[in-house]
PDB file of C-alpha atoms in Angstrom:
ATOM      1  CA  MET A   8     -20.998 -18.389  -8.475  1.00 89.00           C
ATOM      2  CA  ARG A   9     -24.148 -16.939  -6.913  1.00 91.00           C
ATOM      3  CA  ILE A  10     -23.951 -13.994  -4.538  1.00 91.00           C
ATOM      4  CA  SER A  11     -24.420 -16.377  -1.583  1.00 92.00           C
ATOM      5  CA  GLU A  12     -21.231 -18.225  -2.515  1.00 93.00           C
ATOM      6  CA  LEU A  13     -19.435 -14.936  -3.143  1.00 93.00           C
ATOM      7  CA  THR A  14     -20.430 -13.933   0.388  1.00 93.00           C
ATOM      8  CA  ARG A  15     -19.208 -17.231   1.839  1.00 93.00           C
ATOM      9  CA  ARG A  16     -15.872 -17.240   0.034  1.00 93.00           C
ATOM     10  CA  SER A  17     -15.066 -13.563   0.568  1.00 90.00           C
ATOM     11  CA  GLY A  18     -16.340 -13.209   4.129  1.00 90.00           C
ATOM     12  CA  VAL A  19     -18.134 -10.003   3.078  1.00 91.00           C
ATOM     13  CA  PRO A  20     -21.842  -9.819   4.058  1.00 93.00           C
ATOM     14  CA  ASN A  21     -24.444  -9.995   1.313  1.00 93.00           C
ATOM     15  CA  ALA A  22     -25.745  -6.495   2.111  1.00 94.00           C
ATOM     16  CA  THR A  23     -22.232  -5.053   1.881  1.00 94.00           C
ATOM     17  CA  ILE A  24     -21.642  -6.688  -1.503  1.00 94.00           C
ATOM     18  CA  LYS A  25     -24.900  -5.192  -2.783  1.00 93.00           C
ATOM     19  CA  PHE A  26     -23.776  -1.796  -1.475  1.00 95.00           C
ATOM     20  CA  TYR A  27     -20.471  -2.131  -3.350  1.00 95.00           C
ATOM     21  CA  LEU A  28     -22.415  -3.045  -6.498  1.00 94.00           C
ATOM     22  CA  ARG A  29     -24.662   0.030  -6.138  1.00 94.00           C
ATOM     23  CA  GLU A  30     -21.651   2.283  -5.539  1.00 94.00           C
ATOM     24  CA  GLY A  31     -19.841   0.966  -8.608  1.00 92.00           C
ATOM     25  CA  LEU A  32     -16.929  -0.513  -6.653  1.00 93.00           C
ATOM     26  CA  LEU A  33     -17.796  -4.014  -7.825  1.00 94.00           C
ATOM     27  CA  PRO A  34     -18.851  -4.580 -11.450  1.00 92.00           C
ATOM     28  CA  PRO A  35     -22.254  -6.243 -11.971  1.00 92.00           C
ATOM     29  CA  GLY A  36     -22.409  -9.990 -12.437  1.00 92.00           C
ATOM     30  CA  ARG A  37     -23.750 -11.812 -15.482  1.00 91.00           C
ATOM     31  CA  ALA A  38     -27.538 -11.666 -15.336  1.00 89.00           C
ATOM     32  CA  THR A  39     -29.190 -15.098 -15.358  1.00 88.00           C
ATOM     33  CA  SER A  40     -32.722 -13.797 -14.698  1.00 85.00           C
ATOM     34  CA  ALA A  41     -34.469 -10.583 -13.752  1.00 81.00           C
ATOM     35  CA  THR A  42     -33.363 -10.948 -10.127  1.00 81.00           C
ATOM     36  CA  GLN A  43     -30.347 -13.293 -10.285  1.00 87.00           C
ATOM     37  CA  ALA A  44     -26.737 -12.904 -11.418  1.00 92.00           C
ATOM     38  CA  GLU A  45     -23.580 -15.003 -11.488  1.00 93.00           C
ATOM     39  CA  TYR A  46     -20.176 -13.812 -10.325  1.00 94.00           C
ATOM     40  CA  SER A  47     -16.676 -14.935 -11.297  1.00 93.00           C
ATOM     41  CA  GLU A  48     -13.304 -15.384  -9.643  1.00 91.00           C
ATOM     42  CA  ALA A  49     -12.461 -11.869 -10.873  1.00 89.00           C
ATOM     43  CA  HIS A  50     -15.321 -10.540  -8.722  1.00 93.00           C
ATOM     44  CA  LEU A  51     -13.927 -12.429  -5.737  1.00 93.00           C
ATOM     45  CA  ARG A  52     -10.425 -11.001  -6.234  1.00 90.00           C
ATOM     46  CA  ARG A  53     -11.751  -7.459  -6.670  1.00 91.00           C
ATOM     47  CA  LEU A  54     -13.995  -7.834  -3.620  1.00 92.00           C
ATOM     48  CA  ARG A  55     -11.020  -8.889  -1.503  1.00 91.00           C
ATOM     49  CA  LEU A  56      -9.077  -5.861  -2.734  1.00 91.00           C
ATOM     50  CA  ILE A  57     -12.026  -3.572  -1.897  1.00 93.00           C
ATOM     51  CA  ARG A  58     -12.142  -5.046   1.599  1.00 91.00           C
ATOM     52  CA  ALA A  59      -8.391  -4.458   2.018  1.00 90.00           C
ATOM     53  CA  LEU A  60      -8.562  -0.850   0.789  1.00 92.00           C
ATOM     54  CA  ILE A  61     -11.567   0.093   2.944  1.00 93.00           C
ATOM     55  CA  GLY A  62     -11.129  -2.153   5.980  1.00 90.00           C
ATOM     56  CA  ILE A  63      -7.338  -2.259   6.242  1.00 89.00           C
ATOM     57  CA  ARG A  64      -6.011   0.849   4.531  1.00 88.00           C
ATOM     58  CA  GLY A  65      -8.989   2.894   5.741  1.00 89.00           C
ATOM     59  CA  LEU A  66      -9.958   4.570   2.473  1.00 90.00           C
ATOM     60  CA  SER A  67     -13.390   6.082   1.974  1.00 93.00           C
ATOM     61  CA  VAL A  68     -15.782   4.613  -0.582  1.00 93.00           C
ATOM     62  CA  ASN A  69     -15.108   7.496  -2.983  1.00 92.00           C
ATOM     63  CA  ALA A  70     -11.328   7.206  -2.602  1.00 91.00           C
ATOM     64  CA  THR A  71     -11.557   3.439  -3.071  1.00 92.00           C
ATOM     65  CA  ARG A  72     -13.562   3.928  -6.281  1.00 92.00           C
ATOM     66  CA  GLU A  73     -10.879   6.279  -7.626  1.00 90.00           C
ATOM     67  CA  VAL A  74      -8.097   3.842  -6.769  1.00 91.00           C
ATOM     68  CA  LEU A  75      -9.969   0.914  -8.339  1.00 91.00           C
ATOM     69  CA  ASN A  76     -10.618   2.877 -11.529  1.00 89.00           C
ATOM     70  CA  ALA A  77      -6.925   3.724 -11.745  1.00 88.00           C
ATOM     71  CA  VAL A  78      -5.994   0.110 -11.024  1.00 87.00           C
ATOM     72  CA  SER A  79      -8.284  -1.074 -13.826  1.00 87.00           C
ATOM     73  CA  GLU A  80      -6.541   1.329 -16.186  1.00 87.00           C
ATOM     74  CA  HIS A  81      -3.104  -0.058 -15.265  1.00 86.00           C
ATOM     75  CA  GLU A  82      -4.032  -3.645 -14.388  1.00 84.00           C
ATOM     76  CA  ALA A  83      -1.316  -5.129 -16.626  1.00 85.00           C
ATOM     77  CA  ASP A  84       1.389  -3.040 -14.901  1.00 89.00           C
ATOM     78  CA  VAL A  85       2.021  -4.600 -11.483  1.00 89.00           C
ATOM     79  CA  HIS A  86       4.400  -1.813 -10.444  1.00 90.00           C
ATOM     80  CA  GLN A  87       1.724   0.840 -11.084  1.00 88.00           C
ATOM     81  CA  VAL A  88      -0.984  -1.225  -9.374  1.00 89.00           C
ATOM     82  CA  LEU A  89       1.069  -1.700  -6.208  1.00 89.00           C
ATOM     83  CA  GLY A  90       1.942   1.986  -6.136  1.00 88.00           C
ATOM     84  CA  LEU A  91      -1.713   2.974  -6.463  1.00 88.00           C
ATOM     85  CA  VAL A  92      -3.102   0.668  -3.762  1.00 89.00           C
ATOM     86  CA  LEU A  93      -0.324   1.519  -1.310  1.00 86.00           C
ATOM     87  CA  GLY A  94      -0.597   5.255  -1.906  1.00 82.00           C
ATOM     88  CA  ALA A  95       2.915   5.563  -3.325  1.00 74.00           C
ATOM     89  CA  ARG A  96       1.514   6.831  -6.638  1.00 71.00           C
ATOM     90  CA  PRO A  97      -1.168   9.534  -6.889  1.00 70.00           C
ATOM     91  CA  VAL A  98      -4.474   8.578  -8.468  1.00 73.00           C
ATOM     92  CA  ASP A  99      -4.669  12.053 -10.034  1.00 66.00           C
ATOM     93  CA  LYS A 100      -2.176  12.089 -12.912  1.00 55.00           C
ATOM     94  CA  ASP A 101      -2.126  15.896 -12.932  1.00 54.00           C
ATOM     95  CA  GLU A 102      -1.004  16.178  -9.327  1.00 53.00           C
ATOM     96  CA  GLU A 103       2.228  18.141  -9.109  1.00 53.00           C
ATOM     97  CA  PRO A 104       5.116  16.996  -6.903  1.00 53.00           C
ATOM     98  CA  GLY A 105       5.635  18.994  -3.745  1.00 52.00           C
ATOM     99  CA  HIS A 106       8.590  21.324  -3.215  1.00 56.00           C
ATOM    100  CA  GLU A 107       8.634  21.547   0.570  1.00 62.00           C
ATOM    101  CA  PRO A 108      11.711  22.704   2.463  1.00 62.00           C
ATOM    102  CA  GLY A 109      14.167  19.849   2.905  1.00 71.00           C
ATOM    103  CA  MET A 110      13.170  18.133  -0.333  1.00 87.00           C
ATOM    104  CA  SER A 111      16.726  18.552  -1.661  1.00 91.00           C
ATOM    105  CA  ASP A 112      17.899  16.373   1.232  1.00 93.00           C
ATOM    106  CA  VAL A 113      15.408  13.712   0.206  1.00 94.00           C
ATOM    107  CA  ASP A 114      16.605  13.911  -3.379  1.00 94.00           C
ATOM    108  CA  ALA A 115      20.186  13.444  -2.165  1.00 95.00           C
ATOM    109  CA  LEU A 116      19.201  10.387  -0.121  1.00 96.00           C
ATOM    110  CA  VAL A 117      17.273   8.862  -3.023  1.00 96.00           C
ATOM    111  CA  GLU A 118      20.221   9.432  -5.349  1.00 96.00           C
ATOM    112  CA  ARG A 119      22.659   7.953  -2.824  1.00 96.00           C
ATOM    113  CA  MET A 120      20.500   4.819  -2.494  1.00 97.00           C
ATOM    114  CA  GLY A 121      19.960   4.555  -6.249  1.00 97.00           C
ATOM    115  CA  TRP A 122      16.220   4.251  -5.714  1.00 96.00           C
ATOM    116  CA  GLN A 123      13.745   4.545  -8.590  1.00 94.00           C
ATOM    117  CA  LEU A 124      10.980   6.674  -7.073  1.00 90.00           C
ATOM    118  CA  SER A 125       8.150   8.774  -8.397  1.00 85.00           C
ATOM    119  CA  GLU A 126       8.471  12.504  -7.740  1.00 83.00           C
ATOM    120  CA  HIS A 127       4.899  12.263  -6.402  1.00 81.00           C
ATOM    121  CA  ALA A 128       5.734   9.698  -3.689  1.00 86.00           C
ATOM    122  CA  PRO A 129       4.131  10.951  -0.425  1.00 87.00           C
ATOM    123  CA  ALA A 130       6.985   9.387   1.557  1.00 90.00           C
ATOM    124  CA  ARG A 131       9.285  12.098   0.201  1.00 92.00           C
ATOM    125  CA  SER A 132       7.349  14.752   2.126  1.00 91.00           C
ATOM    126  CA  VAL A 133       7.388  12.656   5.296  1.00 92.00           C
ATOM    127  CA  ILE A 134      11.191  12.388   5.198  1.00 94.00           C
ATOM    128  CA  ALA A 135      11.611  16.093   4.389  1.00 93.00           C
ATOM    129  CA  GLU A 136       9.302  17.183   7.234  1.00 93.00           C
ATOM    130  CA  THR A 137      11.010  14.846   9.694  1.00 93.00           C
ATOM    131  CA  LEU A 138      14.468  16.166   8.853  1.00 93.00           C
ATOM    132  CA  GLU A 139      13.252  19.767   9.120  1.00 93.00           C
ATOM    133  CA  THR A 140      11.667  19.076  12.525  1.00 93.00           C
ATOM    134  CA  LEU A 141      14.819  17.421  13.851  1.00 92.00           C
ATOM    135  CA  ARG A 142      16.934  20.351  12.702  1.00 90.00           C
ATOM    136  CA  SER A 143      14.535  22.870  14.245  1.00 92.00           C
ATOM    137  CA  LEU A 144      14.979  21.092  17.579  1.00 94.00           C
ATOM    138  CA  GLY A 145      18.748  21.333  17.330  1.00 93.00           C
ATOM    139  CA  ALA A 146      19.352  17.675  16.512  1.00 92.00           C
ATOM    140  CA  ASP A 147      22.488  16.977  14.492  1.00 88.00           C
ATOM    141  CA  PHE A 148      20.647  14.809  11.987  1.00 89.00           C
ATOM    142  CA  SER A 149      21.116  14.924   8.222  1.00 91.00           C
ATOM    143  CA  TRP A 150      20.020  12.792   5.300  1.00 94.00           C
ATOM    144  CA  ARG A 151      23.318  10.930   5.570  1.00 95.00           C
ATOM    145  CA  THR A 152      22.287   9.704   9.007  1.00 95.00           C
ATOM    146  CA  LEU A 153      19.345   7.983   7.349  1.00 96.00           C
ATOM    147  CA  ILE A 154      21.489   5.887   5.005  1.00 97.00           C
ATOM    148  CA  PRO A 155      21.862   2.853   7.349  1.00 97.00           C
ATOM    149  CA  TYR A 156      18.118   2.988   8.035  1.00 96.00           C
ATOM    150  CA  ALA A 157      17.404   3.209   4.314  1.00 97.00           C
ATOM    151  CA  GLU A 158      19.569   0.139   3.729  1.00 98.00           C
ATOM    152  CA  LEU A 159      17.553  -1.786   6.331  1.00 96.00           C
ATOM    153  CA  ALA A 160      14.338  -0.546   4.720  1.00 95.00           C
ATOM    154  CA  GLN A 161      15.580  -1.844   1.370  1.00 96.00           C
ATOM    155  CA  GLN A 162      16.044  -5.316   2.872  1.00 96.00           C
ATOM    156  CA  THR A 163      12.554  -5.149   4.394  1.00 94.00           C
ATOM    157  CA  ALA A 164      11.071  -4.123   1.045  1.00 93.00           C
ATOM    158  CA  ALA A 165      12.730  -7.108  -0.623  1.00 94.00           C
ATOM    159  CA  LEU A 166      11.143  -9.402   1.983  1.00 92.00           C
ATOM    160  CA  ASP A 167       7.760  -7.739   1.386  1.00 91.00           C
ATOM    161  CA  LEU A 168       7.881  -8.195  -2.386  1.00 91.00           C
ATOM    162  CA  ASP A 169       9.071 -11.797  -1.992  1.00 92.00           C
ATOM    163  CA  GLN A 170       5.680 -12.527  -0.397  1.00 88.00           C
ATOM    164  CA  LEU A 171       3.954 -11.630  -3.679  1.00 88.00           C
ATOM    165  CA  LYS A 172       5.821 -14.082  -5.880  1.00 86.00           C
ATOM    166  CA  ASN A 173       3.343 -16.960  -5.558  1.00 84.00           C
ATOM    167  CA  THR A 174       0.691 -15.378  -7.783  1.00 84.00           C
ATOM    168  CA  ASP A 175       0.691 -13.649 -11.159  1.00 84.00           C
ATOM    169  CA  ASP A 176      -2.708 -12.017 -10.639  1.00 85.00           C
ATOM    170  CA  SER A 177      -2.211  -8.275 -10.161  1.00 85.00           C
ATOM    171  CA  LEU A 178      -5.373  -7.823  -8.043  1.00 85.00           C
ATOM    172  CA  GLU A 179      -4.356 -10.608  -5.673  1.00 88.00           C
ATOM    173  CA  GLN A 180      -0.853  -9.159  -5.445  1.00 89.00           C
ATOM    174  CA  ALA A 181      -2.376  -5.756  -4.684  1.00 90.00           C
ATOM    175  CA  GLU A 182      -4.524  -7.204  -1.885  1.00 90.00           C
ATOM    176  CA  ARG A 183      -1.546  -9.019  -0.352  1.00 89.00           C
ATOM    177  CA  ALA A 184       0.561  -5.866  -0.591  1.00 90.00           C
ATOM    178  CA  VAL A 185      -2.022  -3.844   1.343  1.00 90.00           C
ATOM    179  CA  LEU A 186      -2.301  -6.531   4.013  1.00 88.00           C
ATOM    180  CA  LEU A 187       1.459  -6.930   4.383  1.00 87.00           C
ATOM    181  CA  THR A 188       2.186  -3.207   4.427  1.00 87.00           C
ATOM    182  CA  ILE A 189      -0.579  -1.984   6.729  1.00 87.00           C
ATOM    183  CA  LEU A 190      -0.910  -4.944   9.080  1.00 88.00           C
ATOM    184  CA  LEU A 191       2.810  -5.621   9.443  1.00 90.00           C
ATOM    185  CA  GLU A 192       3.824  -2.036  10.206  1.00 91.00           C
ATOM    186  CA  PRO A 193       2.787  -2.155  13.913  1.00 92.00           C
ATOM    187  CA  ALA A 194       4.653  -5.454  14.298  1.00 93.00           C
ATOM    188  CA  LEU A 195       7.772  -3.992  12.673  1.00 93.00           C
ATOM    189  CA  LEU A 196       7.654  -1.030  15.046  1.00 94.00           C
ATOM    190  CA  ALA A 197       7.182  -3.408  17.989  1.00 96.00           C
ATOM    191  CA  LEU A 198      10.195  -5.449  16.847  1.00 96.00           C
ATOM    192  CA  ARG A 199      12.271  -2.262  16.789  1.00 95.00           C
ATOM    193  CA  ARG A 200      11.215  -1.433  20.350  1.00 97.00           C
ATOM    194  CA  MET A 201      12.069  -4.971  21.504  1.00 97.00           C
ATOM    195  CA  ALA A 202      15.454  -4.823  19.791  1.00 97.00           C
ATOM    196  CA  GLN A 203      16.147  -1.427  21.408  1.00 97.00           C
ATOM    197  CA  GLU A 204      15.367  -2.854  24.840  1.00 96.00           C
ATOM    198  CA  HIS A 205      17.675  -5.805  24.194  1.00 97.00           C
ATOM    199  CA  GLU A 206      20.485  -3.559  22.913  1.00 96.00           C
ATOM    200  CA  SER A 207      20.123  -1.280  25.941  1.00 97.00           C
ATOM    201  CA  ALA A 208      20.308  -4.299  28.248  1.00 96.00           C
ATOM    202  CA  VAL A 209      23.472  -5.528  26.504  1.00 96.00           C
ATOM    203  CA  ARG A 210      25.145  -2.116  26.629  1.00 96.00           C
ATOM    204  CA  HIS A 211      23.898  -0.691  29.915  1.00 95.00           C
ATOM    205  CA  GLY A 212      22.331  -3.529  31.879  1.00 86.00           C
ATOM    206  CA  GLY A 213      23.757  -4.886  35.124  1.00 69.00           C
TER     207      GLY A 213
END
């Protein structure tokens, strides 16, 4: 397809596509003349992933380039690709896992759930910091308290991954994963608030 059709099908402006080409985010098309090139479905899929990483996940151009390079290296491994685009796996292979206070609690929770997680997963630090903050405020809250929430999160994750079953293309799966994860999170939080209001009305309402 010509760049005009790539623009139409992707919804990305022509000038933006040319910027992505100059920045090395999008590989060049097949030259048909000195000033013309043709683009493939692979360009369309990669362009949609770029749009999701920059526009939805909010990555910078440089960070997006690093993620895309890592994705290209692991394109045949869907698990690695999803981890990279969602930020669950570090792009830098040499990055060392953190050892923040409370990380032993996280390890205990992960072991209790039987989860297969990278030691580099940023979510580990989030859980550790949250537990430490709760304890510093005098809240009687341990990793065991998180088990029912973790079980609900496991069910949610299964629903998320079920949405990716209709395609075998790793780049398309990666784009869908970013959209589902980032765009659905506010709705999931809103559903929790609505459910809390309902539960309060059932328990304490007139």
